[in-house]
Tab-separated table of C-alpha atoms and ligand atoms in Angstrom:
chain	number	residue	atom	x	y	z
A	517	UNK	CA	-34.345	-119.249	-121.304
A	518	UNK	CA	-32.356	-121.374	-123.511
A	519	UNK	CA	-30.339	-120.097	-126.078
A	520	UNK	CA	-30.507	-121.592	-129.276
A	521	UNK	CA	-26.883	-123.154	-130.459
A	522	UNK	CA	-25.918	-121.738	-133.954
A	523	UNK	CA	-23.038	-121.803	-136.196
A	524	UNK	CA	-22.339	-118.859	-138.366
A	525	UNK	CA	-21.407	-120.379	-141.606
A	526	UNK	CA	-19.574	-116.901	-143.267
A	527	UNK	CA	-18.111	-115.077	-146.233
A	528	UNK	CA	-17.414	-111.235	-144.830
A	529	UNK	CA	-18.873	-109.415	-146.525
A	530	UNK	CA	-21.105	-106.395	-145.501
A	531	UNK	CA	-23.946	-107.201	-144.677
A	532	UNK	CA	-22.238	-110.566	-143.732
A	533	UNK	CA	-20.621	-107.659	-140.957
A	534	UNK	CA	-24.178	-107.140	-139.451
A	535	UNK	CA	-25.265	-110.788	-139.339
A	536	UNK	CA	-22.157	-111.629	-137.372
A	537	UNK	CA	-22.830	-108.852	-135.079
A	538	UNK	CA	-26.758	-109.806	-134.456
A	539	UNK	CA	-25.463	-113.523	-134.054
A	540	UNK	CA	-22.822	-111.592	-131.038
A	541	UNK	CA	-25.710	-109.244	-129.560
A	542	UNK	CA	-28.544	-111.180	-129.095
A	543	UNK	CA	-29.105	-113.120	-125.608
A	544	UNK	CA	-31.121	-115.162	-127.099
A	545	UNK	CA	-28.142	-117.050	-129.632
A	546	UNK	CA	-25.183	-119.632	-128.164
A	547	UNK	CA	-23.057	-118.712	-130.599
A	548	UNK	CA	-20.739	-121.798	-131.129
A	549	UNK	CA	-18.260	-120.632	-133.221
A	550	UNK	CA	-17.977	-118.853	-137.167
A	551	UNK	CA	-16.645	-120.954	-140.351
A	552	UNK	CA	-14.832	-119.317	-142.544
A	553	UNK	CA	-15.547	-119.529	-146.410
A	554	UNK	CA	-14.231	-117.583	-149.462
A	555	UNK	CA	-17.490	-116.009	-151.353
A	556	UNK	CA	-17.689	-111.772	-150.858
A	557	UNK	CA	-13.839	-112.310	-151.118
A	558	UNK	CA	-11.188	-114.452	-151.138
A	559	UNK	CA	-10.954	-117.129	-148.563
A	560	UNK	CA	-7.712	-114.910	-146.617
A	561	UNK	CA	-9.859	-111.709	-146.566
A	562	UNK	CA	-12.397	-113.354	-145.140
A	563	UNK	CA	-10.849	-115.078	-142.881
A	564	UNK	CA	-9.297	-112.151	-141.653
A	565	UNK	CA	-12.375	-109.703	-141.771
A	566	UNK	CA	-13.972	-112.054	-139.535
A	567	UNK	CA	-10.826	-112.237	-137.073
A	568	UNK	CA	-10.945	-108.317	-137.248
A	569	UNK	CA	-14.491	-107.900	-136.744
A	570	UNK	CA	-14.143	-110.043	-133.050
A	571	UNK	CA	-11.015	-108.259	-132.126
A	572	UNK	CA	-13.504	-104.777	-133.155
A	573	UNK	CA	-15.849	-105.670	-131.144
A	574	UNK	CA	-13.753	-107.410	-128.481
A	575	UNK	CA	-14.757	-110.604	-128.637
A	576	UNK	CA	-12.489	-112.555	-128.954
A	577	UNK	CA	-13.286	-115.505	-127.172
A	578	UNK	CA	-15.479	-116.772	-130.069
A	579	UNK	CA	-13.569	-119.573	-132.534
A	580	UNK	CA	-13.415	-118.838	-135.990
A	581	UNK	CA	-12.452	-122.264	-137.937
A	582	UNK	CA	-11.234	-121.561	-141.791
A	583	UNK	CA	-13.257	-123.813	-144.058
A	584	UNK	CA	-12.763	-123.693	-148.434
A	585	UNK	CA	-12.006	-121.190	-150.580
A	586	UNK	CA	-15.358	-122.099	-152.386
A	587	UNK	CA	-15.658	-122.933	-155.914
A	588	UNK	CA	-16.007	-119.522	-157.041
A	589	UNK	CA	-17.344	-121.058	-160.161
A	590	UNK	CA	-13.951	-120.116	-162.285
A	591	UNK	CA	-13.945	-123.649	-163.642
A	592	UNK	CA	-17.306	-123.845	-165.002
A	593	UNK	CA	-17.967	-120.486	-166.378
A	594	UNK	CA	-16.626	-118.698	-169.477
A	595	UNK	CA	-14.232	-116.043	-168.925
A	596	UNK	CA	-17.287	-113.304	-169.624
A	597	UNK	CA	-19.369	-114.824	-166.861
A	598	UNK	CA	-16.147	-115.060	-164.320
A	599	UNK	CA	-15.363	-111.552	-165.139
A	600	UNK	CA	-18.935	-110.366	-165.050
A	601	UNK	CA	-19.305	-112.324	-161.283
A	602	UNK	CA	-15.861	-110.252	-159.823
A	603	UNK	CA	-16.955	-106.975	-160.924
A	604	UNK	CA	-20.478	-107.366	-159.238
A	605	UNK	CA	-18.563	-108.984	-156.215
A	606	UNK	CA	-15.828	-105.975	-156.166
A	607	UNK	CA	-18.564	-103.437	-156.773
A	608	UNK	CA	-20.848	-104.614	-153.653
A	609	UNK	CA	-17.855	-105.583	-151.491
A	610	UNK	CA	-14.984	-103.732	-152.202
A	611	UNK	CA	-11.471	-105.416	-153.048
A	612	UNK	CA	-11.126	-106.958	-149.536
A	613	UNK	CA	-15.029	-107.750	-148.727
A	614	UNK	CA	-15.403	-104.849	-146.444
A	615	UNK	CA	-16.325	-101.079	-147.087
A	616	UNK	CA	-15.295	-100.528	-144.248
A	617	UNK	CA	-11.550	-100.924	-141.990
A	618	UNK	CA	-10.883	-102.943	-139.188
A	619	UNK	CA	-8.158	-103.346	-136.162
A	620	UNK	CA	-5.433	-105.991	-137.114
A	621	UNK	CA	-6.734	-109.309	-135.414
A	622	UNK	CA	-5.078	-109.750	-132.258
A	623	UNK	CA	-6.441	-113.597	-132.542
A	624	UNK	CA	-5.838	-116.167	-134.966
A	625	UNK	CA	-8.210	-118.910	-136.672
A	626	UNK	CA	-8.380	-122.375	-134.352
A	627	UNK	CA	-6.584	-125.172	-135.964
A	628	UNK	CA	-9.451	-127.501	-137.229
A	629	UNK	CA	-10.832	-127.642	-140.407
A	630	UNK	CA	-14.661	-125.696	-140.371
A	631	UNK	CA	-15.971	-128.916	-141.803
A	632	UNK	CA	-14.572	-131.202	-139.195
A	633	UNK	CA	-15.743	-128.087	-135.933
A	634	UNK	CA	-19.552	-128.516	-137.982
A	635	UNK	CA	-19.344	-132.100	-137.398
A	636	UNK	CA	-18.388	-132.163	-134.193
A	637	UNK	CA	-20.521	-129.776	-132.620
A	638	UNK	CA	-23.415	-130.949	-134.683
A	639	UNK	CA	-22.805	-134.586	-132.501
A	640	UNK	CA	-22.054	-132.949	-129.476
A	641	UNK	CA	-25.270	-130.862	-129.805
A	642	UNK	CA	-27.547	-133.586	-131.359
A	643	UNK	CA	-31.262	-131.833	-131.964
A	644	UNK	CA	-29.706	-128.591	-131.093
A	645	UNK	CA	-28.086	-126.914	-133.090
A	646	UNK	CA	-29.007	-124.498	-135.736
A	647	UNK	CA	-26.114	-124.461	-139.065
A	648	UNK	CA	-26.919	-120.669	-140.408
A	649	UNK	CA	-24.897	-120.325	-143.636
A	650	UNK	CA	-24.651	-116.512	-145.159
A	651	UNK	CA	-22.124	-117.578	-147.846
A	652	UNK	CA	-21.743	-120.218	-150.600
A	653	UNK	CA	-23.071	-123.658	-149.285
A	654	UNK	CA	-19.343	-125.314	-149.600
A	655	UNK	CA	-18.395	-125.925	-146.182
A	656	UNK	CA	-21.806	-127.505	-145.298
A	657	UNK	CA	-22.180	-129.628	-148.466
A	658	UNK	CA	-18.698	-130.969	-147.333
A	659	UNK	CA	-19.826	-131.306	-143.876
A	660	UNK	CA	-23.180	-133.389	-145.608
A	661	UNK	CA	-20.817	-135.912	-147.479
A	662	UNK	CA	-17.782	-136.538	-144.959
A	663	UNK	CA	-20.356	-137.439	-142.136
A	664	UNK	CA	-23.870	-138.807	-143.263
A	665	UNK	CA	-24.874	-138.864	-139.425
A	666	UNK	CA	-24.971	-134.956	-139.286
A	667	UNK	CA	-28.620	-134.877	-141.231
A	668	UNK	CA	-30.242	-136.554	-138.139
A	669	UNK	CA	-28.120	-134.483	-135.295
A	670	UNK	CA	-28.799	-130.759	-136.674
A	671	UNK	CA	-31.928	-129.140	-135.856
A	672	UNK	CA	-32.074	-127.742	-138.942
A	673	UNK	CA	-30.317	-124.952	-141.602
A	674	UNK	CA	-31.508	-121.469	-142.481
A	675	UNK	CA	-29.465	-120.137	-145.317
A	676	UNK	CA	-29.267	-117.721	-147.009
A	677	UNK	CA	-29.170	-118.124	-150.869
A	678	UNK	CA	-31.413	-118.583	-153.999
A	679	UNK	CA	-34.078	-116.332	-155.803
A	680	UNK	CA	-36.970	-118.888	-155.979
A	681	UNK	CA	-39.988	-116.848	-157.825
A	682	UNK	CA	-37.854	-113.490	-158.451
A	683	UNK	CA	-34.598	-112.531	-160.515
A	684	UNK	CA	-31.394	-112.940	-159.593
A	685	UNK	CA	-28.893	-110.676	-158.408
A	686	UNK	CA	-25.769	-112.313	-160.352
A	687	UNK	CA	-27.389	-112.930	-163.368
A	688	UNK	CA	-31.290	-112.693	-163.844
A	689	UNK	CA	-31.421	-116.354	-162.951
A	690	UNK	CA	-28.679	-116.776	-160.106
A	691	UNK	CA	-28.253	-115.355	-156.426
A	692	UNK	CA	-24.878	-115.011	-155.886
A	693	UNK	CA	-24.572	-117.184	-152.703
A	694	UNK	CA	-25.823	-119.955	-154.766
A	695	UNK	CA	-23.934	-118.695	-158.226
A	696	UNK	CA	-20.359	-119.206	-155.923
A	697	UNK	CA	-20.730	-123.326	-156.203
A	698	UNK	CA	-24.156	-124.191	-157.468
A	699	UNK	CA	-22.957	-127.931	-156.944
A	700	UNK	CA	-22.556	-127.341	-153.088
A	701	UNK	CA	-26.171	-125.895	-153.098
A	702	UNK	CA	-27.605	-128.919	-154.559
A	703	UNK	CA	-26.355	-131.088	-152.383
A	704	UNK	CA	-27.222	-128.797	-149.696
A	705	UNK	CA	-31.295	-128.260	-151.115
A	706	UNK	CA	-31.490	-131.940	-151.597
A	707	UNK	CA	-30.013	-133.784	-148.268
A	708	UNK	CA	-33.383	-133.882	-146.648
A	709	UNK	CA	-32.304	-131.607	-143.861
A	710	UNK	CA	-35.226	-129.486	-142.706
A	711	UNK	CA	-34.191	-125.692	-144.134
A	712	UNK	CA	-35.347	-122.323	-144.169
A	713	UNK	CA	-34.722	-120.579	-146.870
A	714	UNK	CA	-34.185	-117.048	-146.982
A	715	UNK	CA	-33.547	-115.644	-150.561
A	716	UNK	CA	-34.003	-113.114	-152.581
A	717	UNK	CA	-37.846	-113.439	-152.526
A	718	UNK	CA	-37.778	-111.519	-148.910
A	719	UNK	CA	-33.653	-109.990	-148.120
A	720	UNK	CA	-33.554	-107.907	-151.288
A	721	UNK	CA	-36.273	-105.238	-150.275
A	722	UNK	CA	-36.057	-105.575	-147.214
A	723	UNK	CA	-33.192	-102.665	-147.087
A	724	UNK	CA	-31.603	-99.894	-145.237
A	725	UNK	CA	-32.377	-96.828	-147.636
A	726	UNK	CA	-29.908	-93.855	-148.322
A	727	UNK	CA	-31.522	-91.578	-146.876
A	728	UNK	CA	-31.655	-93.811	-143.242
A	729	UNK	CA	-27.687	-93.688	-142.902
A	730	UNK	CA	-27.955	-93.147	-140.045
A	731	UNK	CA	-30.929	-95.633	-139.075
A	732	UNK	CA	-28.494	-96.445	-135.841
A	733	UNK	CA	-28.622	-93.755	-133.660
A	734	UNK	CA	-26.054	-94.334	-131.299
A	735	UNK	CA	-22.884	-94.274	-130.295
A	736	UNK	CA	-21.999	-98.583	-129.435
A	737	UNK	CA	-18.451	-99.264	-131.268
A	738	UNK	CA	-21.796	-101.817	-133.223
A	739	UNK	CA	-23.440	-98.477	-134.276
A	740	UNK	CA	-20.484	-96.927	-135.035
A	741	UNK	CA	-19.464	-99.513	-137.646
A	742	UNK	CA	-21.988	-99.970	-139.274
A	743	UNK	CA	-23.090	-96.357	-139.726
A	744	UNK	CA	-19.879	-95.813	-141.314
A	745	UNK	CA	-20.444	-98.957	-143.740
A	746	UNK	CA	-23.817	-97.248	-144.998
A	747	UNK	CA	-22.120	-94.085	-145.279
A	748	UNK	CA	-19.123	-95.534	-147.090
A	749	UNK	CA	-21.460	-98.185	-149.275
A	750	UNK	CA	-23.569	-95.336	-150.528
A	751	UNK	CA	-21.051	-92.943	-151.335
A	752	UNK	CA	-19.200	-95.793	-153.550
A	753	UNK	CA	-22.218	-96.919	-155.160
A	754	UNK	CA	-24.278	-93.523	-156.223
A	755	UNK	CA	-26.410	-95.431	-158.071
A	756	UNK	CA	-27.434	-97.283	-155.227
A	757	UNK	CA	-30.456	-96.269	-152.989
A	758	UNK	CA	-30.504	-98.912	-150.861
A	759	UNK	CA	-28.675	-101.609	-148.746
A	760	UNK	CA	-30.179	-105.265	-148.542
A	761	UNK	CA	-30.289	-106.891	-145.018
A	762	UNK	CA	-29.885	-110.839	-147.083
A	763	UNK	CA	-27.373	-111.869	-144.216
A	764	UNK	CA	-29.067	-110.126	-141.360
A	765	UNK	CA	-32.751	-111.742	-142.513
A	766	UNK	CA	-31.498	-115.054	-142.615
A	767	UNK	CA	-29.698	-114.299	-138.669
A	768	UNK	CA	-33.701	-113.016	-137.917
A	769	UNK	CA	-35.265	-115.957	-139.069
A	770	UNK	CA	-33.745	-118.171	-136.804
A	771	UNK	CA	-34.950	-115.806	-133.686
A	772	UNK	CA	-38.156	-114.522	-134.984
A	773	UNK	CA	-39.456	-117.021	-137.933
A	774	UNK	CA	-43.201	-115.734	-137.261
A	775	UNK	CA	-42.210	-112.504	-139.337
A	776	UNK	CA	-41.708	-114.298	-142.518
A	777	UNK	CA	-44.400	-116.514	-144.142
A	778	UNK	CA	-43.274	-119.879	-144.924
A	779	UNK	CA	-44.028	-122.230	-147.744
A	780	UNK	CA	-43.045	-125.571	-148.354
A	781	UNK	CA	-40.616	-126.870	-151.681
A	782	UNK	CA	-38.644	-129.033	-153.312
A	783	UNK	CA	-35.753	-127.425	-154.650
A	784	UNK	CA	-33.304	-128.535	-156.950
A	785	UNK	CA	-30.507	-125.632	-158.671
A	786	UNK	CA	-29.597	-125.642	-162.539
A	787	UNK	CA	-25.512	-126.070	-162.609
A	788	UNK	CA	-24.801	-126.072	-166.036
A	789	UNK	CA	-25.765	-123.834	-169.242
A	790	UNK	CA	-26.906	-120.362	-169.128
A	791	UNK	CA	-29.306	-120.763	-166.118
A	792	UNK	CA	-26.597	-121.741	-164.040
A	793	UNK	CA	-27.226	-120.893	-160.547
A	794	UNK	CA	-30.541	-120.814	-160.691
A	795	UNK	CA	-32.763	-122.421	-157.893
A	796	UNK	CA	-36.004	-123.902	-159.172
A	797	UNK	CA	-39.129	-124.890	-156.598
A	798	UNK	CA	-42.024	-126.617	-156.942
A	799	UNK	CA	-44.615	-126.073	-154.277
A	800	UNK	CA	-44.632	-129.923	-152.192
A	801	UNK	CA	-46.412	-130.205	-148.677
A	802	UNK	CA	-44.098	-133.410	-148.044
A	803	UNK	CA	-40.688	-131.307	-149.483
A	804	UNK	CA	-37.986	-130.206	-146.934
A	805	UNK	CA	-37.180	-126.537	-147.825
A	806	UNK	CA	-39.694	-124.119	-146.737
A	807	UNK	CA	-38.887	-121.065	-148.923
A	808	UNK	CA	-39.723	-117.800	-147.531
A	809	UNK	CA	-42.032	-115.929	-149.570
A	810	UNK	CA	-43.080	-112.472	-147.682
A	811	UNK	CA	-41.955	-110.816	-144.419
A	812	UNK	CA	-42.872	-108.195	-142.366
A	813	UNK	CA	-40.080	-105.856	-143.556
A	814	UNK	CA	-41.323	-102.935	-141.353
A	815	UNK	CA	-40.980	-105.184	-138.389
A	816	UNK	CA	-38.435	-107.171	-139.384
A	817	UNK	CA	-35.639	-104.097	-139.406
A	818	UNK	CA	-37.034	-102.577	-136.430
A	819	UNK	CA	-36.197	-106.165	-134.993
A	820	UNK	CA	-32.559	-105.770	-136.165
A	821	UNK	CA	-31.983	-102.344	-135.006
A	822	UNK	CA	-33.250	-103.161	-132.074
A	823	UNK	CA	-30.520	-106.225	-131.937
A	824	UNK	CA	-27.770	-103.913	-133.259
A	825	UNK	CA	-27.932	-101.583	-130.619
A	826	UNK	CA	-28.165	-103.460	-127.473
B	2148	LIG	C1	-25.866	-112.543	-150.360
B	2148	LIG	O1	-24.567	-112.893	-151.673
B	2148	LIG	C2	-23.313	-111.713	-150.380
B	2148	LIG	O2	-22.719	-110.851	-151.332
B	2148	LIG	C3	-24.301	-111.524	-149.775
B	2148	LIG	O3	-23.853	-111.087	-148.219
B	2148	LIG	C4	-25.373	-111.869	-149.850
B	2148	LIG	O4	-24.909	-113.322	-148.461
B	2148	LIG	C5	-26.823	-112.024	-151.239
B	2148	LIG	O5	-26.964	-112.108	-152.935
B	2149	LIG	CA1	-23.078	-113.545	-147.126
């Protein structure tokens, strides 16, 4: 069976960890590499987390390319807004981006910049490569700007970001990945590339509940580290009763798009003012962004756990 070629653009990140493990484990995915962006923590930390995870999983052959730190919004927001953003980030993902400790990496990132890797892979695999960004869209926007042909070379983009018909999670308007770099997000949404958008509309409620920390029963390295992660998250966040599967849903959308109801929209992003980071969707049958509006939560969770447990 033909595997789907993907690049996972990521900022690990607790739920990124699950998404990366899914992409490593699925025999339907040909993971060409991880490209790293700052977001859930600094670029240095997110890079280190990716390298450590690959080391822990014994998957040192998977190449890692460092990208951009992402705008992280400091220059565009008031000091109060930026503080709120940082405390949200630290609360959810901890100071270093992960609520578990992983071994010191035994591998290093490749020399090439993430943006060049994305362009090269798209050119060498015309019509076959899907980009799967699960962090701020900085690297993807840079690649689109640097290589105008990228749009014709990609098979598509499945991205985690936005809150089209629901409230945001950093502010009432904005979802985290979009809030980090709304200008980049607006450029990607308006690029004309066929996008499947996995926003909070479908990812927030699809979650592991506090009473389900043994959701993955087995004792493989992946299952053990995920159990440990869920234990720590629920211990550190006593008021939180669920762990949303934002990034894993996005990987799942590549494998089983039929679990999600999609509607075609035009999407733009508010880049200034009080609604900063809001994704505005207008239904348009001729649009280019398919927004996930509904998901079979139980089946999605079941499929994710199946993949993580292989
Ligand atoms: C998104 O923001 C990050 O904190 C998560 O990893 C996910 O990609 C959810 O809003
Ligand atoms: Ca993420």
